[in-house]
């Protein structure tokens, strides 16, 4: 079972990222729960979602010990970092989170998600960059499954997936390359 939290502020596409990841899990015949949590503010307030992905039945949607945390901003990192289990994975949006001390018993992957998205002419695509980082850093599903489901999900919402898939690919490759900072 994988327990995952994706967290940031409203407007970063945190909930959409979780929904796409849930669809990826379902397409791979996994059981999945997705629970959104957000404030009453539309943009700028706290937002996160919890996912559990398993081949077995899931008894509770509540995440006790996080396997994968995606922190899109500093407040999210500070709120959830202590709940990442030993040897878990922390994926950090280094565009917004700088000069932090991380636990030494977890894998930390820093990815400049905003810069990657902006360089692909998609300044609102940091959440898709997060999916690329998840795919590359964790390998919970193969890359092709991510690509297929991102494409399908966005097409169903009448969003052209091409530029988003370029962001995904750039982030995936950033994490894969040696120059990414994996601590």
mmCIF file of C-alpha atoms in Angstrom:
data_model
loop_
_atom_site.group_PDB
_atom_site.id
_atom_site.type_symbol
_atom_site.label_atom_id
_atom_site.label_comp_id
_atom_site.label_asym_id
_atom_site.label_seq_id
_atom_site.Cartn_x
_atom_site.Cartn_y
_atom_site.Cartn_z
ATOM 1 C CA UNK A 1 0.000 0.000 0.000
ATOM 2 C CA UNK A 2 1.174 3.513 -0.821
ATOM 3 C CA UNK A 3 -0.002 6.402 1.347
ATOM 4 C CA UNK A 4 0.447 9.704 -0.461
ATOM 5 C CA UNK A 5 -0.214 13.332 0.402
ATOM 6 C CA UNK A 6 0.005 16.130 -2.146
ATOM 7 C CA UNK A 7 -0.119 19.528 -0.509
ATOM 8 C CA UNK A 8 0.173 23.189 -1.429
ATOM 9 C CA UNK A 9 -2.017 26.238 -1.665
ATOM 10 C CA UNK A 10 -5.224 26.725 -3.590
ATOM 11 C CA UNK A 11 -4.621 27.440 -7.261
ATOM 12 C CA UNK A 12 -1.566 25.178 -7.599
ATOM 13 C CA UNK A 13 -3.606 22.269 -8.941
ATOM 14 C CA UNK A 14 -2.963 20.059 -5.919
ATOM 15 C CA UNK A 15 -6.386 18.401 -6.015
ATOM 16 C CA UNK A 16 -6.182 17.873 -9.778
ATOM 17 C CA UNK A 17 -2.788 16.227 -9.338
ATOM 18 C CA UNK A 18 -4.323 13.821 -6.828
ATOM 19 C CA UNK A 19 -7.273 13.087 -9.102
ATOM 20 C CA UNK A 20 -5.005 12.288 -12.020
ATOM 21 C CA UNK A 21 -2.872 10.047 -9.790
ATOM 22 C CA UNK A 22 -6.044 8.284 -8.588
ATOM 23 C CA UNK A 23 -7.058 7.699 -12.221
ATOM 24 C CA UNK A 24 -3.602 6.312 -12.970
ATOM 25 C CA UNK A 25 -3.996 3.869 -10.072
ATOM 26 C CA UNK A 26 -7.467 2.781 -11.211
ATOM 27 C CA UNK A 27 -6.233 2.242 -14.766
ATOM 28 C CA UNK A 28 -3.644 -0.121 -13.287
ATOM 29 C CA UNK A 29 -6.433 -2.070 -11.521
ATOM 30 C CA UNK A 30 -5.498 -0.804 -8.064
ATOM 31 C CA UNK A 31 -7.863 0.116 -5.269
ATOM 32 C CA UNK A 32 -7.629 3.795 -4.464
ATOM 33 C CA UNK A 33 -9.018 6.414 -2.116
ATOM 34 C CA UNK A 34 -8.750 10.151 -2.749
ATOM 35 C CA UNK A 35 -9.744 12.619 -0.044
ATOM 36 C CA UNK A 36 -9.481 16.371 -0.736
ATOM 37 C CA UNK A 37 -9.002 18.937 2.009
ATOM 38 C CA UNK A 38 -9.106 22.660 1.437
ATOM 39 C CA UNK A 39 -10.088 25.916 3.088
ATOM 40 C CA UNK A 40 -12.957 28.113 2.051
ATOM 41 C CA UNK A 41 -10.611 30.339 0.061
ATOM 42 C CA UNK A 42 -10.530 29.718 -3.664
ATOM 43 C CA UNK A 43 -6.900 30.674 -4.210
ATOM 44 C CA UNK A 44 -4.099 31.061 -1.748
ATOM 45 C CA UNK A 45 -5.566 28.985 1.084
ATOM 46 C CA UNK A 46 -4.241 25.624 2.153
ATOM 47 C CA UNK A 47 -5.130 22.630 -0.031
ATOM 48 C CA UNK A 48 -4.102 18.995 0.077
ATOM 49 C CA UNK A 49 -5.318 15.575 -0.832
ATOM 50 C CA UNK A 50 -4.639 12.154 0.610
ATOM 51 C CA UNK A 51 -4.444 9.050 -1.519
ATOM 52 C CA UNK A 52 -4.115 5.419 -0.662
ATOM 53 C CA UNK A 53 -3.231 3.045 -3.461
ATOM 54 C CA UNK A 54 -3.251 -0.706 -2.953
ATOM 55 C CA UNK A 55 -3.714 -4.047 -4.656
ATOM 56 C CA UNK A 56 -5.721 -5.100 -1.595
ATOM 57 C CA UNK A 57 -8.864 -3.624 -0.078
ATOM 58 C CA UNK A 58 -8.382 -0.327 1.722
ATOM 59 C CA UNK A 59 -9.936 -0.247 5.170
ATOM 60 C CA UNK A 60 -9.559 3.476 5.855
ATOM 61 C CA UNK A 61 -8.759 6.453 3.617
ATOM 62 C CA UNK A 62 -6.792 8.133 6.429
ATOM 63 C CA UNK A 63 -3.020 8.341 5.857
ATOM 64 C CA UNK A 64 -1.136 7.501 9.058
ATOM 65 C CA UNK A 65 2.430 7.214 7.820
ATOM 66 C CA UNK A 66 3.123 8.853 4.484
ATOM 67 C CA UNK A 67 5.123 6.931 1.875
ATOM 68 C CA UNK A 68 5.211 9.854 -0.579
ATOM 69 C CA UNK A 69 4.770 13.525 0.273
ATOM 70 C CA UNK A 70 4.654 16.168 -2.434
ATOM 71 C CA UNK A 71 5.148 19.595 -0.833
ATOM 72 C CA UNK A 72 4.332 22.396 -3.245
ATOM 73 C CA UNK A 73 5.030 25.168 -0.709
ATOM 74 C CA UNK A 74 6.869 25.697 2.589
ATOM 75 C CA UNK A 75 3.751 25.566 4.784
ATOM 76 C CA UNK A 76 2.920 22.133 3.364
ATOM 77 C CA UNK A 77 6.420 20.878 4.022
ATOM 78 C CA UNK A 78 6.325 22.097 7.606
ATOM 79 C CA UNK A 79 2.886 20.581 8.190
ATOM 80 C CA UNK A 80 3.526 17.076 6.825
ATOM 81 C CA UNK A 81 7.283 16.367 6.799
ATOM 82 C CA UNK A 82 7.265 14.695 10.214
ATOM 83 C CA UNK A 83 4.558 12.271 9.050
ATOM 84 C CA UNK A 84 6.677 10.795 6.246
ATOM 85 C CA UNK A 85 7.720 7.312 7.267
ATOM 86 C CA UNK A 86 11.352 6.280 7.491
ATOM 87 C CA UNK A 87 12.731 5.638 3.987
ATOM 88 C CA UNK A 88 9.715 7.444 2.526
ATOM 89 C CA UNK A 89 9.988 9.954 -0.306
ATOM 90 C CA UNK A 90 9.641 13.724 -0.008
ATOM 91 C CA UNK A 91 9.241 15.581 -3.298
ATOM 92 C CA UNK A 92 9.790 19.304 -2.825
ATOM 93 C CA UNK A 93 8.888 22.181 -5.137
ATOM 94 C CA UNK A 94 12.258 23.908 -4.883
ATOM 95 C CA UNK A 95 10.882 26.873 -6.818
ATOM 96 C CA UNK A 96 9.060 27.919 -3.633
ATOM 97 C CA UNK A 97 10.908 26.017 -0.896
ATOM 98 C CA UNK A 98 14.488 27.088 -0.313
ATOM 99 C CA UNK A 99 17.194 26.491 2.278
ATOM 100 C CA UNK A 100 15.395 23.880 4.339
ATOM 101 C CA UNK A 101 16.785 21.245 6.642
ATOM 102 C CA UNK A 102 15.355 17.855 5.780
ATOM 103 C CA UNK A 103 15.272 14.661 7.762
ATOM 104 C CA UNK A 104 18.144 12.326 6.951
ATOM 105 C CA UNK A 105 16.042 9.150 7.122
ATOM 106 C CA UNK A 106 13.955 9.953 4.020
ATOM 107 C CA UNK A 107 14.674 10.368 0.325
ATOM 108 C CA UNK A 108 14.399 14.044 -0.610
ATOM 109 C CA UNK A 109 13.912 15.043 -4.238
ATOM 110 C CA UNK A 110 14.050 18.769 -4.952
ATOM 111 C CA UNK A 111 12.477 19.791 -8.255
ATOM 112 C CA UNK A 112 12.025 23.393 -9.494
ATOM 113 C CA UNK A 113 8.462 22.680 -10.598
ATOM 114 C CA UNK A 114 7.465 26.257 -11.364
ATOM 115 C CA UNK A 115 10.606 26.904 -13.417
ATOM 116 C CA UNK A 116 10.187 23.683 -15.372
ATOM 117 C CA UNK A 117 6.556 24.513 -16.169
ATOM 118 C CA UNK A 118 7.384 28.100 -17.130
ATOM 119 C CA UNK A 119 10.260 26.973 -19.367
ATOM 120 C CA UNK A 120 7.725 24.821 -21.260
ATOM 121 C CA UNK A 121 5.420 27.845 -21.742
ATOM 122 C CA UNK A 122 2.971 26.445 -19.200
ATOM 123 C CA UNK A 123 3.333 28.609 -16.069
ATOM 124 C CA UNK A 124 0.305 26.932 -14.441
ATOM 125 C CA UNK A 125 1.745 23.446 -14.983
ATOM 126 C CA UNK A 126 3.719 23.004 -11.744
ATOM 127 C CA UNK A 127 1.216 20.310 -10.727
ATOM 128 C CA UNK A 128 1.969 18.324 -13.886
ATOM 129 C CA UNK A 129 5.652 18.793 -13.093
ATOM 130 C CA UNK A 130 4.872 17.193 -9.722
ATOM 131 C CA UNK A 131 3.430 14.167 -11.529
ATOM 132 C CA UNK A 132 6.631 13.862 -13.564
ATOM 133 C CA UNK A 133 8.648 13.971 -10.356
ATOM 134 C CA UNK A 134 6.438 11.327 -8.719
ATOM 135 C CA UNK A 135 6.769 9.066 -11.756
ATOM 136 C CA UNK A 136 10.550 9.389 -11.903
ATOM 137 C CA UNK A 137 11.364 9.368 -8.181
ATOM 138 C CA UNK A 138 9.045 6.575 -7.062
ATOM 139 C CA UNK A 139 8.274 4.356 -10.051
ATOM 140 C CA UNK A 140 4.928 3.433 -8.419
ATOM 141 C CA UNK A 141 3.585 3.111 -11.976
ATOM 142 C CA UNK A 142 5.447 2.962 -15.242
ATOM 143 C CA UNK A 143 5.995 6.160 -17.171
ATOM 144 C CA UNK A 144 3.742 5.118 -20.058
ATOM 145 C CA UNK A 145 0.798 4.648 -17.682
ATOM 146 C CA UNK A 146 1.305 8.182 -16.384
ATOM 147 C CA UNK A 147 1.489 9.607 -19.907
ATOM 148 C CA UNK A 148 -1.580 7.714 -21.129
ATOM 149 C CA UNK A 149 -3.715 8.718 -18.166
ATOM 150 C CA UNK A 150 -2.615 12.366 -18.104
ATOM 151 C CA UNK A 151 -3.453 12.572 -21.804
ATOM 152 C CA UNK A 152 -6.821 10.877 -21.310
ATOM 153 C CA UNK A 153 -7.803 12.903 -18.243
ATOM 154 C CA UNK A 154 -6.969 16.250 -19.831
ATOM 155 C CA UNK A 155 -8.674 15.380 -23.141
ATOM 156 C CA UNK A 156 -11.836 14.448 -21.216
ATOM 157 C CA UNK A 157 -11.721 17.938 -19.663
ATOM 158 C CA UNK A 158 -11.219 19.524 -23.109
ATOM 159 C CA UNK A 159 -7.672 20.573 -22.228
ATOM 160 C CA UNK A 160 -4.975 20.088 -24.832
ATOM 161 C CA UNK A 161 -2.526 17.719 -23.146
ATOM 162 C CA UNK A 162 0.473 18.368 -25.423
ATOM 163 C CA UNK A 163 2.100 21.181 -23.435
ATOM 164 C CA UNK A 164 1.291 19.450 -20.139
ATOM 165 C CA UNK A 165 2.956 16.262 -21.344
ATOM 166 C CA UNK A 166 6.067 18.289 -22.234
ATOM 167 C CA UNK A 167 6.128 19.580 -18.633
ATOM 168 C CA UNK A 168 5.694 16.017 -17.338
ATOM 169 C CA UNK A 169 8.568 14.780 -19.508
ATOM 170 C CA UNK A 170 10.887 17.639 -18.507
ATOM 171 C CA UNK A 171 10.253 17.035 -14.809
ATOM 172 C CA UNK A 172 10.609 13.269 -15.193
ATOM 173 C CA UNK A 173 13.977 13.764 -16.893
ATOM 174 C CA UNK A 174 15.090 16.390 -14.369
ATOM 175 C CA UNK A 175 14.667 13.925 -11.531
ATOM 176 C CA UNK A 176 16.328 11.139 -13.518
ATOM 177 C CA UNK A 177 19.416 13.190 -14.327
ATOM 178 C CA UNK A 178 22.373 13.302 -12.006
ATOM 179 C CA UNK A 179 22.189 17.055 -11.535
ATOM 180 C CA UNK A 180 18.921 16.783 -9.594
ATOM 181 C CA UNK A 181 19.548 17.026 -5.887
ATOM 182 C CA UNK A 182 18.565 13.761 -4.279
ATOM 183 C CA UNK A 183 19.605 13.773 -0.647
#
